[in-house]
Tab-separated table of C-alpha atoms in Angstrom:
chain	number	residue	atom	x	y	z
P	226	UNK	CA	151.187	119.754	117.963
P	227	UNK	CA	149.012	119.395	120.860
P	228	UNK	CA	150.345	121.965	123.458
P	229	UNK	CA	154.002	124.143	123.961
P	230	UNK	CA	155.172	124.071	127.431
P	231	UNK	CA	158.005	125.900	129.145
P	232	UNK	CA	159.649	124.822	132.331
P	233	UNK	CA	161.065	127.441	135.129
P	234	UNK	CA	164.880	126.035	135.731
P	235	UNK	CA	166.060	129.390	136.765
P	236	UNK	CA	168.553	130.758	134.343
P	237	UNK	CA	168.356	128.200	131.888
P	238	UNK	CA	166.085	125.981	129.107
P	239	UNK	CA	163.994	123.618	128.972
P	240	UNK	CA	160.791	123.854	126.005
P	241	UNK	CA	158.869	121.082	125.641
P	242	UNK	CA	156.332	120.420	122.179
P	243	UNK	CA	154.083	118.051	122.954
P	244	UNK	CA	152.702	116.296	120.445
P	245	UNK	CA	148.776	115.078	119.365
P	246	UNK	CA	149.849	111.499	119.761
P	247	UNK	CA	151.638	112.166	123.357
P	248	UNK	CA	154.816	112.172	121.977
P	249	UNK	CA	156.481	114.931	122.815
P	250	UNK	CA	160.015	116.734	121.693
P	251	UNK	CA	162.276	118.611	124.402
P	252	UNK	CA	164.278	121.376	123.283
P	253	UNK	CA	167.411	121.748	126.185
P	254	UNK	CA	166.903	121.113	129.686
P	255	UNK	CA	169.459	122.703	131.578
P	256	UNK	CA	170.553	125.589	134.239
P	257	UNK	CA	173.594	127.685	135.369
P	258	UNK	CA	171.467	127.349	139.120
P	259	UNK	CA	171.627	125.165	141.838
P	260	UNK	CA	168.689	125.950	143.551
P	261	UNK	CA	165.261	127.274	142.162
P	262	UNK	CA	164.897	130.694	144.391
P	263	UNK	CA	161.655	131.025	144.983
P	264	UNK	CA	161.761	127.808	147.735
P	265	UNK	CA	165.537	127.027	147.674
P	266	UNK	CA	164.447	123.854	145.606
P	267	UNK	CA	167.174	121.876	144.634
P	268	UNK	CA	167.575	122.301	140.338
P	269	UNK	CA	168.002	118.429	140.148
P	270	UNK	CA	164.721	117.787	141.772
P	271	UNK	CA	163.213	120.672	139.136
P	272	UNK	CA	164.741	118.477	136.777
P	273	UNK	CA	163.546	115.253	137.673
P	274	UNK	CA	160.158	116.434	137.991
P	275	UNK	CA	159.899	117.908	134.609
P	276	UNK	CA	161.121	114.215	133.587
P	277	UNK	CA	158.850	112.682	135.179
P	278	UNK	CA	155.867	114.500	133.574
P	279	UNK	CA	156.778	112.756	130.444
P	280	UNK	CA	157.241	109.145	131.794
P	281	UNK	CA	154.266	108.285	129.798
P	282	UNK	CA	154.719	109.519	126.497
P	283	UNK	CA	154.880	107.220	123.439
P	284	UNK	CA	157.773	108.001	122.132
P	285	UNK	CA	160.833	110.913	123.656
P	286	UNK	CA	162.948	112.968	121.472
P	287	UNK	CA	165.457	115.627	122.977
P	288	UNK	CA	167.165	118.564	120.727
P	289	UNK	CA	170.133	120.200	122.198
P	290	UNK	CA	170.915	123.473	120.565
P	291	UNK	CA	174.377	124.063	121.992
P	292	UNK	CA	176.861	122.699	124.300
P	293	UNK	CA	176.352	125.375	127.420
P	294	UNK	CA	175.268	124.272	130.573
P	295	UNK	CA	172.350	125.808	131.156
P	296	UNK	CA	171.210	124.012	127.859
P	297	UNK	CA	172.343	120.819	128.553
P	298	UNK	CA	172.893	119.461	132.134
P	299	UNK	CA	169.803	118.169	133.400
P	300	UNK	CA	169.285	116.135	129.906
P	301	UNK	CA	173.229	114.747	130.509
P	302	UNK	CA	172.287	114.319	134.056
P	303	UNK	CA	168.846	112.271	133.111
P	304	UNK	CA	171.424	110.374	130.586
P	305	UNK	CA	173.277	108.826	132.922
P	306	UNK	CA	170.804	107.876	135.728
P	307	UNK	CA	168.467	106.180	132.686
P	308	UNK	CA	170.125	106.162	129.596
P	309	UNK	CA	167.321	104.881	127.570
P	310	UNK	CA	164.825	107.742	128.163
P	311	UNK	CA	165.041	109.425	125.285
P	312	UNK	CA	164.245	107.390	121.785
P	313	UNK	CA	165.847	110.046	120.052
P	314	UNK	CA	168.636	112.211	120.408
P	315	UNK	CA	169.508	115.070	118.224
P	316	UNK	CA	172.619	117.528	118.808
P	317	UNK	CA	174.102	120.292	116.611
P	318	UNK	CA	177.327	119.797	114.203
P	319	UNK	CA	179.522	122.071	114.435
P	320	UNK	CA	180.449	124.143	111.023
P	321	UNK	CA	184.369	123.296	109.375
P	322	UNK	CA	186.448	125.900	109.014
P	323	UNK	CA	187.437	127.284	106.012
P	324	UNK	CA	191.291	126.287	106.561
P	325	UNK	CA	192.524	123.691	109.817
P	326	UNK	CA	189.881	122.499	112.172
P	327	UNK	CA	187.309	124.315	113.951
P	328	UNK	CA	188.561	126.765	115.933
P	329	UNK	CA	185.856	126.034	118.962
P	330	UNK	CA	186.871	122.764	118.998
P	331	UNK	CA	190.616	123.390	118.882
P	332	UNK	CA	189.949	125.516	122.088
P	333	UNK	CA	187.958	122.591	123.430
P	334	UNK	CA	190.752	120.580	123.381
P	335	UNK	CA	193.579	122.842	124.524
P	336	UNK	CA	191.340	123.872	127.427
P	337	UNK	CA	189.958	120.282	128.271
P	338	UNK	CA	194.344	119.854	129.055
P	339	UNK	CA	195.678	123.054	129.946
P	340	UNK	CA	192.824	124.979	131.786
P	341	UNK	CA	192.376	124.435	135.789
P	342	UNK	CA	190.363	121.032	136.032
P	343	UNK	CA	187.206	122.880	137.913
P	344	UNK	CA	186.451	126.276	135.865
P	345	UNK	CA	183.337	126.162	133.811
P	346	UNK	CA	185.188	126.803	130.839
P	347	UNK	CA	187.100	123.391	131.136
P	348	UNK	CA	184.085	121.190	132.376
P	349	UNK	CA	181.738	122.890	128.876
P	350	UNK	CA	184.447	122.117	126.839
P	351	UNK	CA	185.447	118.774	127.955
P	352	UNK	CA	181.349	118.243	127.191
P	353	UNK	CA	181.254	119.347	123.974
P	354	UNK	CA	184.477	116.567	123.014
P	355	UNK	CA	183.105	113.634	124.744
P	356	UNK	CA	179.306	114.132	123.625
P	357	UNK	CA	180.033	111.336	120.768
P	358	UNK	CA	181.311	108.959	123.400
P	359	UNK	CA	178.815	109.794	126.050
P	360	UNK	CA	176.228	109.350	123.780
P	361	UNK	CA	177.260	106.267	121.832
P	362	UNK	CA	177.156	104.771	126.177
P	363	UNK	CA	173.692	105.752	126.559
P	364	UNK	CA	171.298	106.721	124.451
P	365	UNK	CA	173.029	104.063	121.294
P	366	UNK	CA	174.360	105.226	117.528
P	367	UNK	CA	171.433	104.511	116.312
P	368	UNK	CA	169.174	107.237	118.105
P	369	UNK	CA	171.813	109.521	117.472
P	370	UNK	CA	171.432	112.474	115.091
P	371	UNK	CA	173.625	115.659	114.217
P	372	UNK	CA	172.141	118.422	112.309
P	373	UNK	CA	173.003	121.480	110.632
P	374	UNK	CA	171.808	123.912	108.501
P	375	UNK	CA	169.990	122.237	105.469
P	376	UNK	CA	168.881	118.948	107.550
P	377	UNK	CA	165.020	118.298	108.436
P	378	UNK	CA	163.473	116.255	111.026
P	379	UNK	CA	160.177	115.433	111.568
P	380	UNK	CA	157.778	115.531	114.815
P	381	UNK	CA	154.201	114.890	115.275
P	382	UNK	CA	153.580	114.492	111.795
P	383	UNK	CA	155.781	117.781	110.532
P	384	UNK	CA	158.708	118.139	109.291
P	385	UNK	CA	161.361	121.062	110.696
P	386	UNK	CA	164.140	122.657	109.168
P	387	UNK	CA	167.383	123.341	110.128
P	388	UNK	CA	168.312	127.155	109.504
P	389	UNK	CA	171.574	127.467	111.185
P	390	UNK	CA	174.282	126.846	111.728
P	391	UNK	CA	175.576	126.332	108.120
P	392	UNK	CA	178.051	123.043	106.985
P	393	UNK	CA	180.582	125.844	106.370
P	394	UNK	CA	181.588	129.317	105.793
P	395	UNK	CA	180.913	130.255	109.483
P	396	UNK	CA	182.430	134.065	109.981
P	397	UNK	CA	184.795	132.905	113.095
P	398	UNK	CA	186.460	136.082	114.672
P	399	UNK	CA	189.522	136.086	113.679
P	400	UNK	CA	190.849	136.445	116.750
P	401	UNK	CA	189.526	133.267	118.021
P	402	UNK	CA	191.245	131.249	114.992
P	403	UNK	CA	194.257	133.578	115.330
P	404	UNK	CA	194.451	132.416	119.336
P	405	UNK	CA	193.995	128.938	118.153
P	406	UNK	CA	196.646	128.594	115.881
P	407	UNK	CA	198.908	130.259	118.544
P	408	UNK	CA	198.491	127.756	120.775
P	409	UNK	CA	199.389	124.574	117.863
P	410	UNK	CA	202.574	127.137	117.590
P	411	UNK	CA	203.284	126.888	121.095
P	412	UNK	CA	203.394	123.156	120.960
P	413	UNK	CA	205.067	123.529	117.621
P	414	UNK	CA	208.476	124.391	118.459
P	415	UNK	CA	211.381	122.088	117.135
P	416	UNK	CA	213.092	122.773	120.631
P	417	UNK	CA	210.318	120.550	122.459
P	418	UNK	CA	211.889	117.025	123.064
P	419	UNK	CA	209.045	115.601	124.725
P	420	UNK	CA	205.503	113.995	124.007
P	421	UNK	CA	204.308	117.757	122.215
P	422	UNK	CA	204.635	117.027	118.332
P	423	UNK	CA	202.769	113.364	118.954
P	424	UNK	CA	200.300	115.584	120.622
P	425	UNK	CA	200.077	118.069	118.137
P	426	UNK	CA	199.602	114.590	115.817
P	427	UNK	CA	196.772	112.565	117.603
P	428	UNK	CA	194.858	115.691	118.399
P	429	UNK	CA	194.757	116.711	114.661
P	430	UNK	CA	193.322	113.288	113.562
P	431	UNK	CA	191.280	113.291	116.545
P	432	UNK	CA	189.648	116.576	115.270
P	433	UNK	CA	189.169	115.501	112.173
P	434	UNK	CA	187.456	112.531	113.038
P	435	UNK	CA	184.942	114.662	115.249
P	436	UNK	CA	183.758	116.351	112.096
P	437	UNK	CA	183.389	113.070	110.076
P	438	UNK	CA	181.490	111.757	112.994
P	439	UNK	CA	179.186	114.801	112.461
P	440	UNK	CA	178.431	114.129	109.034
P	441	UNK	CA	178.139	110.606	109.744
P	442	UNK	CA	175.588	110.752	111.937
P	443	UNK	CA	173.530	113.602	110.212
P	444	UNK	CA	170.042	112.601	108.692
P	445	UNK	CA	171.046	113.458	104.967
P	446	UNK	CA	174.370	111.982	105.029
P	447	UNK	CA	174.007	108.947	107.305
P	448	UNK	CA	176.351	106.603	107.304
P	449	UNK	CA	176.082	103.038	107.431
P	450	UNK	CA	175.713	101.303	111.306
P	451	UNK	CA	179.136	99.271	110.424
P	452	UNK	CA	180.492	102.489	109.469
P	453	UNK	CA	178.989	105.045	112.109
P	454	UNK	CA	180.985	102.051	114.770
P	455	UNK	CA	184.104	102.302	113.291
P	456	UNK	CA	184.297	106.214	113.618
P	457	UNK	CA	183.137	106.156	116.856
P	458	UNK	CA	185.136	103.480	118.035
P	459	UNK	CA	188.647	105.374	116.148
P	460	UNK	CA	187.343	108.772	118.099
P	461	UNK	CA	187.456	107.191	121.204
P	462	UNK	CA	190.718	105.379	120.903
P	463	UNK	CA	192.122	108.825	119.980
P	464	UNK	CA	190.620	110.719	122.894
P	465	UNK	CA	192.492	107.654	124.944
P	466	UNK	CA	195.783	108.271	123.586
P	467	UNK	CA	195.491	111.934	124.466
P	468	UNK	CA	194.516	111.225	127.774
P	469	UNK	CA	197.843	109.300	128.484
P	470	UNK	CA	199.644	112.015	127.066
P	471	UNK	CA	197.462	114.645	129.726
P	472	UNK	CA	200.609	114.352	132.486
P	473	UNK	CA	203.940	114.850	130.493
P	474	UNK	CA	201.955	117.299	128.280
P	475	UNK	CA	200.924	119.484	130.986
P	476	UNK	CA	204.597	119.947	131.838
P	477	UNK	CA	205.630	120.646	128.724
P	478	UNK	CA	207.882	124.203	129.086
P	479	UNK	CA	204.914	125.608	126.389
P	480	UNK	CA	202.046	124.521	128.813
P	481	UNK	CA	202.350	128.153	130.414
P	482	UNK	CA	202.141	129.938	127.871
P	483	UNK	CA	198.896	128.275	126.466
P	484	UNK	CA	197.407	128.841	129.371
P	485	UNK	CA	198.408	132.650	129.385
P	486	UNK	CA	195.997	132.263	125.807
P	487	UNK	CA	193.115	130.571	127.242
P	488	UNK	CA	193.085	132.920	130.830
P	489	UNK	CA	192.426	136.361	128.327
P	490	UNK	CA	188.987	137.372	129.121
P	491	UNK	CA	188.253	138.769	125.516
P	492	UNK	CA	189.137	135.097	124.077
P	493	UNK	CA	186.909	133.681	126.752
P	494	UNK	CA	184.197	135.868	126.067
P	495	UNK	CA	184.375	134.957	122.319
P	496	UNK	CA	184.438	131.471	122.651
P	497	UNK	CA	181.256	131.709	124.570
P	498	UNK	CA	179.714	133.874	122.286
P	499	UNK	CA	180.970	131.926	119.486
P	500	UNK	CA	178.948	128.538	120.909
P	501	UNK	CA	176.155	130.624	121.117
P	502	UNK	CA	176.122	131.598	117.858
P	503	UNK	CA	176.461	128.081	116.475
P	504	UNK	CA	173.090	127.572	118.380
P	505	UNK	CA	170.814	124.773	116.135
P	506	UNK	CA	168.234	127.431	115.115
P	507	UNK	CA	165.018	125.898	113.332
P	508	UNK	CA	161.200	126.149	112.094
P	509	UNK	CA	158.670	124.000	111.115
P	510	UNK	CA	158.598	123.646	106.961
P	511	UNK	CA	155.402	125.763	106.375
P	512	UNK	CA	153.174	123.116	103.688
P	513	UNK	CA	150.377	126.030	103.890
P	514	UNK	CA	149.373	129.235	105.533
P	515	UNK	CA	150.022	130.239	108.401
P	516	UNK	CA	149.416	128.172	111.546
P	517	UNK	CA	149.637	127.048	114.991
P	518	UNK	CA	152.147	124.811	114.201
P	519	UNK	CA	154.469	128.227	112.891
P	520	UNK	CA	157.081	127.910	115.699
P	521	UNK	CA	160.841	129.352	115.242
P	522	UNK	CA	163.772	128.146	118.234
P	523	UNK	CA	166.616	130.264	118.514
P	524	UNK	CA	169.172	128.988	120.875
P	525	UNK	CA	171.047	131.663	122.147
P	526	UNK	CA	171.849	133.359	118.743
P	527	UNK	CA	172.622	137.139	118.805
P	528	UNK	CA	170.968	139.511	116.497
P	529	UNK	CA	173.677	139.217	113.546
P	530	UNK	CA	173.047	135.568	113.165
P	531	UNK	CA	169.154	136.393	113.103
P	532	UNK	CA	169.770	139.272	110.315
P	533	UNK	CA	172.078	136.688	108.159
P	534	UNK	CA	168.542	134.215	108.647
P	535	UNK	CA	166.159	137.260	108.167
P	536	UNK	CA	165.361	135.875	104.173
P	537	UNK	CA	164.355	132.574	105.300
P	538	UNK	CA	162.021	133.445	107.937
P	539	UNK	CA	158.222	133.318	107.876
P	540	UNK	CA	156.344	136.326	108.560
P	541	UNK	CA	153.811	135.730	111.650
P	542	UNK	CA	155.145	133.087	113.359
P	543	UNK	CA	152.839	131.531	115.287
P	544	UNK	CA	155.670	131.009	118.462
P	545	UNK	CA	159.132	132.240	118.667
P	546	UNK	CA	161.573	131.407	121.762
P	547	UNK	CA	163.654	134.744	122.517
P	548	UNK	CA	167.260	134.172	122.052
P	549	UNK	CA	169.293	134.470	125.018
P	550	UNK	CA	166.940	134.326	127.589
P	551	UNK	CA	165.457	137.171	126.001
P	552	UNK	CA	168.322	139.177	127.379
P	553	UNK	CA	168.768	142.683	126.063
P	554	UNK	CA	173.038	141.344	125.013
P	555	UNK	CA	171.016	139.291	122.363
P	556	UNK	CA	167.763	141.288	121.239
P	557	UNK	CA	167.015	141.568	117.474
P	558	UNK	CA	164.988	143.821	115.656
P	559	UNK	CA	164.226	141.180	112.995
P	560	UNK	CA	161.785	139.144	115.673
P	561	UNK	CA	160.082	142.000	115.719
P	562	UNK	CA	159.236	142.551	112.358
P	563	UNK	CA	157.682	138.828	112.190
P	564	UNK	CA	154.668	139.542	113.504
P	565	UNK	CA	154.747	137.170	116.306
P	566	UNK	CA	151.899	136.197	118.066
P	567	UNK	CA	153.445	134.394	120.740
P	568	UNK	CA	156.797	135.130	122.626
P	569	UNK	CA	158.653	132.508	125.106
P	570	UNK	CA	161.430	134.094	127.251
P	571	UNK	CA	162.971	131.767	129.916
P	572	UNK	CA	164.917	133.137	132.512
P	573	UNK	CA	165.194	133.525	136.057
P	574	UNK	CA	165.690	134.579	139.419
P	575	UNK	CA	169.569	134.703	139.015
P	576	UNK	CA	169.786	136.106	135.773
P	577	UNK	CA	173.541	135.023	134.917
P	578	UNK	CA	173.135	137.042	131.415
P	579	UNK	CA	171.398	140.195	132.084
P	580	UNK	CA	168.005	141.003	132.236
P	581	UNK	CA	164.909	140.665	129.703
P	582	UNK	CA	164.879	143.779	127.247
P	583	UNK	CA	162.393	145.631	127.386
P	584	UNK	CA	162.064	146.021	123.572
P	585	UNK	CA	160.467	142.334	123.946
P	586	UNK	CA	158.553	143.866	126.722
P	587	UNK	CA	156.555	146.103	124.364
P	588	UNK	CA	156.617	143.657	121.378
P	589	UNK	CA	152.793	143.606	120.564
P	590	UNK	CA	152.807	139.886	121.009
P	591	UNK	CA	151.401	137.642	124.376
P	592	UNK	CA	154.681	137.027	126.263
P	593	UNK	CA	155.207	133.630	128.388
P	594	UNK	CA	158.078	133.998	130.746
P	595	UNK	CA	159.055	131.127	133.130
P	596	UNK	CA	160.436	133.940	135.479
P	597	UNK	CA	159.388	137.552	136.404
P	598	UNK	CA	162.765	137.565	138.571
P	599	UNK	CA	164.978	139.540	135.455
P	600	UNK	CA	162.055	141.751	133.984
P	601	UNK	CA	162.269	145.564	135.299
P	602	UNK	CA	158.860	146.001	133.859
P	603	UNK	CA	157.008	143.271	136.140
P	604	UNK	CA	159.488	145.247	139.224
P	605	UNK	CA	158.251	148.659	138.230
P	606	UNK	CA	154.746	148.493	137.123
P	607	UNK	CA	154.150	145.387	139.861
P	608	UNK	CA	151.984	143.601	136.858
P	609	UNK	CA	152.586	141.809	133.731
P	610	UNK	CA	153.099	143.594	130.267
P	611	UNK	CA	150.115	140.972	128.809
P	612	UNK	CA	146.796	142.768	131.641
P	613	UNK	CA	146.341	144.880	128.239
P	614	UNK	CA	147.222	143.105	124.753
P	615	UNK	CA	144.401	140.821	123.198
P	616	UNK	CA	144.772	137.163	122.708
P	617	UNK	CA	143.754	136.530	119.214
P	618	UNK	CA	143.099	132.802	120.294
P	619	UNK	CA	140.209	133.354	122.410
P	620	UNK	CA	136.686	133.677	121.268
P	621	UNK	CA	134.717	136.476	119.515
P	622	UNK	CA	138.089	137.260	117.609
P	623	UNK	CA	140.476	137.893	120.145
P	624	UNK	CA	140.075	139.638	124.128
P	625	UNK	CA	142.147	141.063	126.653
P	626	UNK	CA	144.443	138.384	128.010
P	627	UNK	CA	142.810	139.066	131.411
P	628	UNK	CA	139.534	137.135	130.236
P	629	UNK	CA	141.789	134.470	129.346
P	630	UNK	CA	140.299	131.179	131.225
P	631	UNK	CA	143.895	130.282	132.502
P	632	UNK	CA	143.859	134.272	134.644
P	633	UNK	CA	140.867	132.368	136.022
P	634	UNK	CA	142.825	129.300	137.330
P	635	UNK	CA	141.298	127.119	134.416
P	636	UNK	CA	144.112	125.039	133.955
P	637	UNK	CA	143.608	124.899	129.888
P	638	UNK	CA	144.793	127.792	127.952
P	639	UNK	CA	143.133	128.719	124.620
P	640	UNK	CA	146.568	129.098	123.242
P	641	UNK	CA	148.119	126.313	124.049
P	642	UNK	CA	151.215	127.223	125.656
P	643	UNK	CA	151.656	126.752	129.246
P	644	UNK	CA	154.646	127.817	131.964
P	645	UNK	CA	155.474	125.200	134.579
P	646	UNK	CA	156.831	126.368	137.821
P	647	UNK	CA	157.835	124.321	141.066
P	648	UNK	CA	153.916	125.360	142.185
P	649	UNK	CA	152.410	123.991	139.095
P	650	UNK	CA	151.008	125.523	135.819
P	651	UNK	CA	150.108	128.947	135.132
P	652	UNK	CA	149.138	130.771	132.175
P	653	UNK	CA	150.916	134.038	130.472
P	654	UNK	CA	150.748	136.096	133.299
P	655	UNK	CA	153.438	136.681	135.490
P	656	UNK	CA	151.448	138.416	138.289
């Protein structure tokens, strides 16, 4: 890998490994904002401009981690105003349940008909259910990956693993699964004399094609092209059928009270933590000692997913992106016990989430944050936690990140890692 860079897109994500060859790998691009704050930029202009910094790679991959917004809707955005951008597509696969479908995407489904057509919740959902379809328009089948917890890929010459989320065994609340099957009992009722039991049907097989099209399309199990068609093409004819159900169903005498399910806040919450959780989380496969190719992505996992993945981490990463935005909700004590050199925390101006935590404030590590906007360090002390830590990459075994060349202006860093702005490039500090 040649250089890491991170792009400001407010509260959101966008990482980009670049590699030796100028081929370069994007990890999310996306943002709960519509403006950048600091000059009331539109986002979508942010967006396109980070785009069109890589018009002239030789080859494009993109990695989503998980189906949130502010992961995902500048890439879907770039998708459908030039679908052939990206050579290479991965996105994650979603882990079965241990009895019935998925509870997340059960939810998906009842809230893609039942919720109010405009609330986030309905528009992430509805996402997440047509990314197969949406996909399979643009970018083709055949640059299509899914991945999941055992699957590698490989990117500028090295391969990376897949630590989470697993094929199965995935500890859903039970409360989520418990609200899910609730809702199929709503619809269940032998009093219904409308369209609900074919409903009930088409969604079930529609479901369970979804999670053969993940395992279809996954680099270990890939499925022929003749075959990878046919699933697609039976996924979409089932998401049609539903569709001309979407009027009669939504006036079905149960369609209150599964709404009444999906308005509770703590089922909300869960769901959103949930995706979160299910967050693609990987790390180069180490072939020596350590390195400079050592990087670990998180998603938006919370600290319990990070302690289950504890055993298969590296100690000293050379990188690590913060979970979460870096947000306190999502801090774990297990990053710091990896003896990271280098810390990436995106966040921003409007910090939807919370603010950055302090604990990865005094992590003895050189942060790079795309945003001082959520840090109550940079607001107290007025200057950035790295004035005083040493930069091991610099000459004459490591100095104060203040005699880094990029505090100068010198638009190379000896690390590596750079933070792009609307302005241009700076280096790790914030002031």
């Amino acid at each position: 890998m040649d250089r890491l860079e991170l792009h400001d897109v407010e509260y959101g994500d966008c990482t980009v490994l670049v590699g030796r060859d100028n081929s370069v790998l994007m990890v999310d691009c996306g943002s709960v904002s519509r403006y950048t704050r600091q000059d009331e930029t539109e986002i979508d202009r942010r967006f396109e401009a980070i785009f069109s910094r890589y018009d002239g790679a030789r080859q494009r991959q993109f990695l989503l981690t998980h189906c949130h917004r502010d992961h995902m809707n500048g890439f879907l955005k770039k998708l459908r105003r030039d679908p052939g951008y990206f050579d290479r597509v991965y996105i994650p696969a979603l882990p079965a349940a241990e009895r019935g479908a998925n509870p997340i995407l059960e939810f998906a489904v009842f809230s893609h008909f039942f919720s109010a057509p405009q609330s986030d919740f309905a528009q992430i959902n509805t996402t997440c259910l047509r990314l197969f379809s949406l996909l399979d328009e643009t970018v083709g089948p055949e640059r299509l990956f899914t991945l999941r917890a055992g699957d590698v890929f490989a990117f500028d010459g090295v391969f990376y693993a897949v630590l989470s989320p697993e094929p199965a065994g995935f500890p859903f609340d039970p409360l989520l699964s418990e609200a899910a099957e609730a809702m199929n009992v709503c619809l269940a009722s032998p009093f219904h004399t409308g369209c609900e039991a074919e409903f009930l049907r088409v969604k079930d097989e529609f479901l369970r094609i979804f999670e053969r099209c993940q395992r279809a399309f996954a680099p270990s199990d890939r499925e022929t092209p003749g075959r990878r068609r046919v699933l697609l093409d039976a996924l979409g004819d089932l998401w049609d059928r539903l569709e001309a159900m979407r009027a009669d169903i939504t006036r079905s005498p149960a369609a209150p009270d599964i709404r009444e399910i999906l308005d509770r806040p703590v089922l909300r919450t869960l769901y959103t933590e949930t995706l979160n959780d299910l967050s693609l989380v990987f790390h180069n496969v180490r072939t020596g000692g350590a390195g400079n190719t050592d990087i670990l992505m998180t998603g938006d996992v919370s600290g319990a997913v990070l302690s289950r993945l504890a055993p298969k981490l590296y100690d000293g990463y050379y990188a690590v992106k913060a979970p979460h935005h870096g947000t306190e909700s999502h801090y774990s004590a297990v990053l710091g016990d990896l003896a990271v050199a280098h810390l990436l925390i995106s966040n921003g101006d409007y910090h939807a989430g919370g603010e950055i935590s302090a604990r990865y404030t005094d992590m003895e590590c050189i942060k790079h944050c795309t945003n001082p906007g959520a840090c109550a360090w940079f607001r107290t002390a007025g200057s950035c936690c790295n004035r005083l830590l040493r930069c091991y990459e610099q000459s004459d075994a490591g100095r104060l990140t203040l005699r880094c060349p990029a505090a100068g202006g010198n638009r190379r860093t000896p690390c590596n890692i750079y933070v792009f702005s609307h302005n241009g490039a700076r280096g790790c500090h914030c002031d």
